[in-house]
PDB file of C-alpha atoms in Angstrom:
ATOM      1  CA  UNK M   1      49.314 -80.588  23.913  1.00  0.00           C
ATOM      2  CA  UNK M   2      46.723 -77.829  24.012  1.00  0.00           C
ATOM      3  CA  UNK M   3      43.240 -79.200  23.435  1.00  0.00           C
ATOM      4  CA  UNK M   4      40.169 -77.431  22.118  1.00  0.00           C
ATOM      5  CA  UNK M   5      38.485 -77.250  25.551  1.00  0.00           C
ATOM      6  CA  UNK M   6      41.568 -75.902  27.357  1.00  0.00           C
ATOM      7  CA  UNK M   7      41.841 -72.482  28.929  1.00  0.00           C
ATOM      8  CA  UNK M   8      45.380 -71.114  28.641  1.00  0.00           C
ATOM      9  CA  UNK M   9      46.974 -68.893  31.286  1.00  0.00           C
ATOM     10  CA  UNK M  10      50.181 -67.024  30.396  1.00  0.00           C
ATOM     11  CA  UNK M  11      52.378 -65.437  33.069  1.00  0.00           C
ATOM     12  CA  UNK M  12      54.732 -62.573  32.352  1.00  0.00           C
ATOM     13  CA  UNK M  13      55.840 -59.435  34.153  1.00  0.00           C
ATOM     14  CA  UNK M  14      56.531 -57.376  31.041  1.00  0.00           C
ATOM     15  CA  UNK M  15      54.110 -59.120  28.700  1.00  0.00           C
ATOM     16  CA  UNK M  16      56.543 -58.491  25.841  1.00  0.00           C
ATOM     17  CA  UNK M  17      58.977 -61.436  25.936  1.00  0.00           C
ATOM     18  CA  UNK M  18      59.541 -63.149  22.535  1.00  0.00           C
ATOM     19  CA  UNK M  19      58.323 -66.574  23.683  1.00  0.00           C
ATOM     20  CA  UNK M  20      55.076 -65.029  24.965  1.00  0.00           C
ATOM     21  CA  UNK M  21      54.439 -63.280  21.651  1.00  0.00           C
ATOM     22  CA  UNK M  22      55.076 -66.523  19.752  1.00  0.00           C
ATOM     23  CA  UNK M  23      52.647 -68.451  21.966  1.00  0.00           C
ATOM     24  CA  UNK M  24      49.993 -65.759  21.591  1.00  0.00           C
ATOM     25  CA  UNK M  25      49.824 -66.000  17.811  1.00  0.00           C
ATOM     26  CA  UNK M  26      49.760 -69.817  17.961  1.00  0.00           C
ATOM     27  CA  UNK M  27      47.065 -70.118  20.654  1.00  0.00           C
ATOM     28  CA  UNK M  28      44.869 -67.394  19.176  1.00  0.00           C
ATOM     29  CA  UNK M  29      44.695 -69.460  15.992  1.00  0.00           C
ATOM     30  CA  UNK M  30      42.992 -72.268  17.943  1.00  0.00           C
ATOM     31  CA  UNK M  31      40.641 -69.791  19.628  1.00  0.00           C
ATOM     32  CA  UNK M  32      41.390 -71.039  23.128  1.00  0.00           C
ATOM     33  CA  UNK M  33      40.323 -68.678  25.926  1.00  0.00           C
ATOM     34  CA  UNK M  34      43.364 -66.738  27.144  1.00  0.00           C
ATOM     35  CA  UNK M  35      44.071 -65.461  30.648  1.00  0.00           C
ATOM     36  CA  UNK M  36      47.080 -63.221  31.157  1.00  0.00           C
ATOM     37  CA  UNK M  37      48.740 -62.735  34.532  1.00  0.00           C
ATOM     38  CA  UNK M  38      50.824 -59.687  33.723  1.00  0.00           C
ATOM     39  CA  UNK M  39      52.411 -56.644  35.362  1.00  0.00           C
ATOM     40  CA  UNK M  40      52.076 -54.327  32.361  1.00  0.00           C
ATOM     41  CA  UNK M  41      48.504 -53.571  31.329  1.00  0.00           C
ATOM     42  CA  UNK M  42      49.672 -51.849  28.116  1.00  0.00           C
ATOM     43  CA  UNK M  43      51.654 -54.891  26.934  1.00  0.00           C
ATOM     44  CA  UNK M  44      51.013 -57.163  23.962  1.00  0.00           C
ATOM     45  CA  UNK M  45      49.970 -59.950  26.341  1.00  0.00           C
ATOM     46  CA  UNK M  46      47.428 -57.776  28.157  1.00  0.00           C
ATOM     47  CA  UNK M  47      45.906 -56.532  24.905  1.00  0.00           C
ATOM     48  CA  UNK M  48      45.554 -60.025  23.382  1.00  0.00           C
ATOM     49  CA  UNK M  49      44.034 -61.846  26.389  1.00  0.00           C
ATOM     50  CA  UNK M  50      40.358 -62.369  27.117  1.00  0.00           C
ATOM     51  CA  UNK M  51      40.929 -61.889  30.855  1.00  0.00           C
ATOM     52  CA  UNK M  52      43.768 -59.949  32.476  1.00  0.00           C
ATOM     53  CA  UNK M  53      44.957 -60.439  36.082  1.00  0.00           C
ATOM     54  CA  UNK M  54      46.934 -57.374  37.099  1.00  0.00           C
ATOM     55  CA  UNK M  55      50.135 -58.285  38.998  1.00  0.00           C
ATOM     56  CA  UNK M  56      51.825 -54.912  38.700  1.00  0.00           C
ATOM     57  CA  UNK M  57      54.621 -54.021  41.134  1.00  0.00           C
ATOM     58  CA  UNK M  58      56.256 -50.603  41.288  1.00  0.00           C
ATOM     59  CA  UNK M  59      59.669 -51.900  42.365  1.00  0.00           C
ATOM     60  CA  UNK M  60      61.507 -55.229  42.422  1.00  0.00           C
ATOM     61  CA  UNK M  61      63.212 -56.224  45.677  1.00  0.00           C
ATOM     62  CA  UNK M  62      66.447 -56.559  43.683  1.00  0.00           C
ATOM     63  CA  UNK M  63      68.525 -53.408  44.406  1.00  0.00           C
ATOM     64  CA  UNK M  64      69.105 -53.031  40.667  1.00  0.00           C
ATOM     65  CA  UNK M  65      65.352 -53.316  40.037  1.00  0.00           C
ATOM     66  CA  UNK M  66      66.126 -56.035  37.472  1.00  0.00           C
ATOM     67  CA  UNK M  67      65.854 -59.558  38.893  1.00  0.00           C
ATOM     68  CA  UNK M  68      62.266 -60.804  39.190  1.00  0.00           C
ATOM     69  CA  UNK M  69      61.645 -60.825  42.945  1.00  0.00           C
ATOM     70  CA  UNK M  70      58.616 -58.851  44.060  1.00  0.00           C
ATOM     71  CA  UNK M  71      56.854 -59.551  40.756  1.00  0.00           C
ATOM     72  CA  UNK M  72      57.259 -63.346  41.027  1.00  0.00           C
ATOM     73  CA  UNK M  73      56.023 -63.217  44.636  1.00  0.00           C
ATOM     74  CA  UNK M  74      52.889 -61.348  43.573  1.00  0.00           C
ATOM     75  CA  UNK M  75      52.208 -63.902  40.838  1.00  0.00           C
ATOM     76  CA  UNK M  76      52.604 -66.763  43.319  1.00  0.00           C
ATOM     77  CA  UNK M  77      50.104 -65.080  45.653  1.00  0.00           C
ATOM     78  CA  UNK M  78      47.668 -64.601  42.777  1.00  0.00           C
ATOM     79  CA  UNK M  79      48.062 -68.268  41.813  1.00  0.00           C
ATOM     80  CA  UNK M  80      47.373 -69.394  45.407  1.00  0.00           C
ATOM     81  CA  UNK M  81      44.268 -67.211  45.520  1.00  0.00           C
ATOM     82  CA  UNK M  82      42.990 -68.768  42.285  1.00  0.00           C
ATOM     83  CA  UNK M  83      43.696 -72.304  43.501  1.00  0.00           C
ATOM     84  CA  UNK M  84      41.951 -71.818  46.850  1.00  0.00           C
ATOM     85  CA  UNK M  85      38.962 -70.170  45.175  1.00  0.00           C
ATOM     86  CA  UNK M  86      38.671 -73.052  42.707  1.00  0.00           C
ATOM     87  CA  UNK M  87      38.869 -75.585  45.561  1.00  0.00           C
ATOM     88  CA  UNK M  88      35.995 -73.834  47.316  1.00  0.00           C
ATOM     89  CA  UNK M  89      33.879 -73.583  44.170  1.00  0.00           C
ATOM     90  CA  UNK M  90      34.359 -77.301  43.373  1.00  0.00           C
ATOM     91  CA  UNK M  91      33.920 -78.468  46.969  1.00  0.00           C
ATOM     92  CA  UNK M  92      37.421 -79.975  46.993  1.00  0.00           C
ATOM     93  CA  UNK M  93      37.909 -81.405  50.505  1.00  0.00           C
ATOM     94  CA  UNK M  94      40.503 -83.282  52.530  1.00  0.00           C
ATOM     95  CA  UNK M  95      39.403 -86.674  51.151  1.00  0.00           C
ATOM     96  CA  UNK M  96      39.998 -85.443  47.593  1.00  0.00           C
ATOM     97  CA  UNK M  97      43.394 -84.125  48.617  1.00  0.00           C
ATOM     98  CA  UNK M  98      44.382 -87.489  50.101  1.00  0.00           C
ATOM     99  CA  UNK M  99      43.181 -89.330  46.972  1.00  0.00           C
ATOM    100  CA  UNK M 100      45.191 -87.196  44.566  1.00  0.00           C
ATOM    101  CA  UNK M 101      48.230 -86.724  46.799  1.00  0.00           C
ATOM    102  CA  UNK M 102      48.629 -90.054  48.646  1.00  0.00           C
ATOM    103  CA  UNK M 103      52.397 -90.382  48.682  1.00  0.00           C
ATOM    104  CA  UNK M 104      53.454 -87.148  50.348  1.00  0.00           C
ATOM    105  CA  UNK M 105      53.440 -86.133  53.988  1.00  0.00           C
ATOM    106  CA  UNK M 106      50.270 -84.073  53.601  1.00  0.00           C
ATOM    107  CA  UNK M 107      48.457 -87.016  52.063  1.00  0.00           C
ATOM    108  CA  UNK M 108      49.560 -89.366  54.840  1.00  0.00           C
ATOM    109  CA  UNK M 109      48.269 -86.984  57.486  1.00  0.00           C
ATOM    110  CA  UNK M 110      44.862 -87.273  55.846  1.00  0.00           C
ATOM    111  CA  UNK M 111      44.569 -91.031  55.351  1.00  0.00           C
ATOM    112  CA  UNK M 112      47.120 -92.977  57.453  1.00  0.00           C
ATOM    113  CA  UNK M 113      45.448 -94.592  60.473  1.00  0.00           C
ATOM    114  CA  UNK M 114      46.748 -95.945  63.764  1.00  0.00           C
ATOM    115  CA  UNK M 115      45.869 -99.508  62.703  1.00  0.00           C
ATOM    116  CA  UNK M 116      48.220 -99.161  59.720  1.00  0.00           C
ATOM    117  CA  UNK M 117      51.150 -98.354  62.001  1.00  0.00           C
ATOM    118  CA  UNK M 118      50.899-100.074  65.390  1.00  0.00           C
ATOM    119  CA  UNK M 119      50.507-103.575  63.951  1.00  0.00           C
ATOM    120  CA  UNK M 120      54.278-103.898  63.420  1.00  0.00           C
ATOM    121  CA  UNK M 121      55.081-103.281  67.092  1.00  0.00           C
ATOM    122  CA  UNK M 122      55.454-105.763  69.920  1.00  0.00           C
ATOM    123  CA  UNK M 123      52.385-106.298  72.080  1.00  0.00           C
ATOM    124  CA  UNK M 124      53.624-106.391  75.702  1.00  0.00           C
ATOM    125  CA  UNK M 125      51.122-107.776  78.194  1.00  0.00           C
ATOM    126  CA  UNK M 126      51.171-108.699  81.890  1.00  0.00           C
ATOM    127  CA  UNK M 127      48.459-109.561  84.383  1.00  0.00           C
ATOM    128  CA  UNK M 128      47.755-107.185  87.273  1.00  0.00           C
ATOM    129  CA  UNK M 129      48.764-109.994  89.657  1.00  0.00           C
ATOM    130  CA  UNK M 130      52.159-110.450  87.998  1.00  0.00           C
ATOM    131  CA  UNK M 131      55.000-109.715  90.428  1.00  0.00           C
ATOM    132  CA  UNK M 132      56.633-106.345  89.897  1.00  0.00           C
ATOM    133  CA  UNK M 133      59.981-108.008  89.228  1.00  0.00           C
ATOM    134  CA  UNK M 134      58.458-109.955  86.337  1.00  0.00           C
ATOM    135  CA  UNK M 135      56.721-106.811  85.074  1.00  0.00           C
ATOM    136  CA  UNK M 136      60.070-105.023  84.889  1.00  0.00           C
ATOM    137  CA  UNK M 137      61.622-107.956  83.038  1.00  0.00           C
ATOM    138  CA  UNK M 138      58.751-107.924  80.524  1.00  0.00           C
ATOM    139  CA  UNK M 139      59.166-104.188  79.982  1.00  0.00           C
ATOM    140  CA  UNK M 140      62.867-104.542  79.247  1.00  0.00           C
ATOM    141  CA  UNK M 141      62.540-107.633  77.085  1.00  0.00           C
ATOM    142  CA  UNK M 142      59.597-106.430  75.001  1.00  0.00           C
ATOM    143  CA  UNK M 143      59.898-102.678  74.916  1.00  0.00           C
ATOM    144  CA  UNK M 144      63.339-101.314  75.754  1.00  0.00           C
ATOM    145  CA  UNK M 145      64.526 -99.183  72.901  1.00  0.00           C
ATOM    146  CA  UNK M 146      61.025 -98.970  71.454  1.00  0.00           C
ATOM    147  CA  UNK M 147      58.694 -97.545  74.106  1.00  0.00           C
ATOM    148  CA  UNK M 148      59.836 -94.714  76.325  1.00  0.00           C
ATOM    149  CA  UNK M 149      57.612 -92.846  78.741  1.00  0.00           C
ATOM    150  CA  UNK M 150      55.475 -93.457  81.782  1.00  0.00           C
ATOM    151  CA  UNK M 151      55.600 -97.246  81.744  1.00  0.00           C
ATOM    152  CA  UNK M 152      59.336 -97.529  82.337  1.00  0.00           C
ATOM    153  CA  UNK M 153      59.735 -94.457  84.546  1.00  0.00           C
ATOM    154  CA  UNK M 154      56.978 -95.160  87.015  1.00  0.00           C
ATOM    155  CA  UNK M 155      58.778 -97.440  89.538  1.00  0.00           C
ATOM    156  CA  UNK M 156      61.759 -95.100  89.717  1.00  0.00           C
ATOM    157  CA  UNK M 157      59.573 -91.994  89.927  1.00  0.00           C
ATOM    158  CA  UNK M 158      57.595 -93.335  92.849  1.00  0.00           C
ATOM    159  CA  UNK M 159      60.767 -93.911  94.882  1.00  0.00           C
ATOM    160  CA  UNK M 160      62.353 -90.626  93.798  1.00  0.00           C
ATOM    161  CA  UNK M 161      59.396 -88.526  94.996  1.00  0.00           C
ATOM    162  CA  UNK M 162      59.079 -90.287  98.328  1.00  0.00           C
ATOM    163  CA  UNK M 163      55.778 -92.020  97.652  1.00  0.00           C
ATOM    164  CA  UNK M 164      57.270 -95.492  97.987  1.00  0.00           C
ATOM    165  CA  UNK M 165      60.096 -97.234  99.783  1.00  0.00           C
ATOM    166  CA  UNK M 166      63.711 -96.245  99.046  1.00  0.00           C
ATOM    167  CA  UNK M 167      65.322 -98.275  96.221  1.00  0.00           C
ATOM    168  CA  UNK M 168      67.364-100.379  98.664  1.00  0.00           C
ATOM    169  CA  UNK M 169      64.767-100.812 101.423  1.00  0.00           C
ATOM    170  CA  UNK M 170      63.224-104.287 101.650  1.00  0.00           C
ATOM    171  CA  UNK M 171      64.330-105.112  98.134  1.00  0.00           C
ATOM    172  CA  UNK M 172      63.710-108.825  98.447  1.00  0.00           C
ATOM    173  CA  UNK M 173      60.198-108.370  99.821  1.00  0.00           C
ATOM    174  CA  UNK M 174      59.538-105.627  97.298  1.00  0.00           C
ATOM    175  CA  UNK M 175      60.450-107.886  94.384  1.00  0.00           C
ATOM    176  CA  UNK M 176      58.642-110.951  95.620  1.00  0.00           C
ATOM    177  CA  UNK M 177      55.628-109.539  97.399  1.00  0.00           C
ATOM    178  CA  UNK M 178      54.418-106.623  95.305  1.00  0.00           C
ATOM    179  CA  UNK M 179      52.429-107.157  92.147  1.00  0.00           C
ATOM    180  CA  UNK M 180      51.575-104.887  89.241  1.00  0.00           C
ATOM    181  CA  UNK M 181      48.337-103.601  90.752  1.00  0.00           C
ATOM    182  CA  UNK M 182      50.197-101.114  92.953  1.00  0.00           C
ATOM    183  CA  UNK M 183      52.019 -99.504  90.052  1.00  0.00           C
ATOM    184  CA  UNK M 184      49.873 -99.622  86.943  1.00  0.00           C
ATOM    185  CA  UNK M 185      47.964 -96.660  85.587  1.00  0.00           C
ATOM    186  CA  UNK M 186      44.221 -97.220  85.827  1.00  0.00           C
ATOM    187  CA  UNK M 187      43.519 -94.646  83.103  1.00  0.00           C
ATOM    188  CA  UNK M 188      46.318 -94.756  80.507  1.00  0.00           C
ATOM    189  CA  UNK M 189      46.166 -92.519  77.461  1.00  0.00           C
ATOM    190  CA  UNK M 190      44.546 -94.528  74.664  1.00  0.00           C
ATOM    191  CA  UNK M 191      43.579 -94.139  71.039  1.00  0.00           C
ATOM    192  CA  UNK M 192      41.256 -96.139  68.837  1.00  0.00           C
ATOM    193  CA  UNK M 193      42.816 -98.197  66.058  1.00  0.00           C
ATOM    194  CA  UNK M 194      40.525 -96.510  63.519  1.00  0.00           C
ATOM    195  CA  UNK M 195      41.755 -93.024  64.445  1.00  0.00           C
ATOM    196  CA  UNK M 196      44.035 -91.092  62.117  1.00  0.00           C
ATOM    197  CA  UNK M 197      47.733 -91.343  62.921  1.00  0.00           C
ATOM    198  CA  UNK M 198      47.903 -87.563  63.103  1.00  0.00           C
ATOM    199  CA  UNK M 199      45.368 -87.692  65.968  1.00  0.00           C
ATOM    200  CA  UNK M 200      47.775 -89.943  67.867  1.00  0.00           C
ATOM    201  CA  UNK M 201      50.499 -87.350  67.321  1.00  0.00           C
ATOM    202  CA  UNK M 202      48.262 -84.592  68.690  1.00  0.00           C
ATOM    203  CA  UNK M 203      47.510 -86.648  71.825  1.00  0.00           C
ATOM    204  CA  UNK M 204      51.188 -87.320  72.430  1.00  0.00           C
ATOM    205  CA  UNK M 205      52.021 -83.653  72.070  1.00  0.00           C
ATOM    206  CA  UNK M 206      49.168 -82.489  74.289  1.00  0.00           C
ATOM    207  CA  UNK M 207      50.118 -84.885  77.108  1.00  0.00           C
ATOM    208  CA  UNK M 208      53.901 -84.704  76.583  1.00  0.00           C
ATOM    209  CA  UNK M 209      54.270 -88.468  76.121  1.00  0.00           C
ATOM    210  CA  UNK M 210      55.804 -90.670  73.438  1.00  0.00           C
ATOM    211  CA  UNK M 211      53.395 -93.627  73.258  1.00  0.00           C
ATOM    212  CA  UNK M 212      49.713 -94.502  73.412  1.00  0.00           C
ATOM    213  CA  UNK M 213      47.789 -97.678  74.128  1.00  0.00           C
ATOM    214  CA  UNK M 214      45.865 -98.759  71.030  1.00  0.00           C
ATOM    215  CA  UNK M 215      42.337-100.008  71.675  1.00  0.00           C
ATOM    216  CA  UNK M 216      39.199-101.142  69.933  1.00  0.00           C
ATOM    217  CA  UNK M 217      36.417-100.293  72.318  1.00  0.00           C
ATOM    218  CA  UNK M 218      37.601-101.860  75.583  1.00  0.00           C
ATOM    219  CA  UNK M 219      39.944-104.349  73.885  1.00  0.00           C
ATOM    220  CA  UNK M 220      43.697-103.813  74.203  1.00  0.00           C
ATOM    221  CA  UNK M 221      45.472-104.135  70.851  1.00  0.00           C
ATOM    222  CA  UNK M 222      49.005-102.871  71.435  1.00  0.00           C
ATOM    223  CA  UNK M 223      51.013 -99.631  71.372  1.00  0.00           C
ATOM    224  CA  UNK M 224      51.846 -96.853  68.972  1.00  0.00           C
ATOM    225  CA  UNK M 225      54.836 -94.646  69.665  1.00  0.00           C
ATOM    226  CA  UNK M 226      56.433 -91.470  68.406  1.00  0.00           C
ATOM    227  CA  UNK M 227      59.110 -93.325  66.448  1.00  0.00           C
ATOM    228  CA  UNK M 228      56.378 -95.000  64.368  1.00  0.00           C
ATOM    229  CA  UNK M 229      55.036 -91.599  63.337  1.00  0.00           C
ATOM    230  CA  UNK M 230      58.497 -90.243  62.565  1.00  0.00           C
ATOM    231  CA  UNK M 231      59.255 -93.219  60.307  1.00  0.00           C
ATOM    232  CA  UNK M 232      55.983 -92.716  58.453  1.00  0.00           C
ATOM    233  CA  UNK M 233      56.787 -89.046  57.836  1.00  0.00           C
ATOM    234  CA  UNK M 234      53.831 -87.735  59.853  1.00  0.00           C
ATOM    235  CA  UNK M 235      56.165 -85.347  61.673  1.00  0.00           C
TER     236      UNK M 235
END
């Protein structure tokens, strides 16, 4: 598997394990550059490598000082440092990450957009002149169980806080005479369809809500809610 242009990195705490010694003699015969990540600078591995990364630890976390604990942690840290440095040197950005890691949660956070998610939802719509009773029916028919939040709470909240008539006062006139203009939000929280889905999540968290109106410019397209993002693995 090792090709002529490959650089080989060998990891070992002691630098003296039999499999390491066997690999050394084999790889040296092909004259591949060797990097050793090793905790013993006097070991066979350290002496045979072209570059040595010192991962020495004075004591393992294991109370017997036997099981690799502290030493493996140090080697993981060294590996992370190398990876991050290489990313910076090669200019490896978020778009590259999404291209090479598209299936995982991290990849989705970098490429999944609102327009990929909201399209499967219902698109509830009423006119501002629609009677409040019909608005409530539309909310329950189209969105109950899917969209929580301000839209369904608003009529109850207004009565609860004393800014509207009591629930049982003038019910018939309230149902027949009031339209949606008195109760709708003139500035709902919105997000553009082209925005990343993770931006929608940030907006929901910042405003403590579970849904957003999806728009394209001034055009209403539908809704995206927290359940959509959970199903997609964004959270």
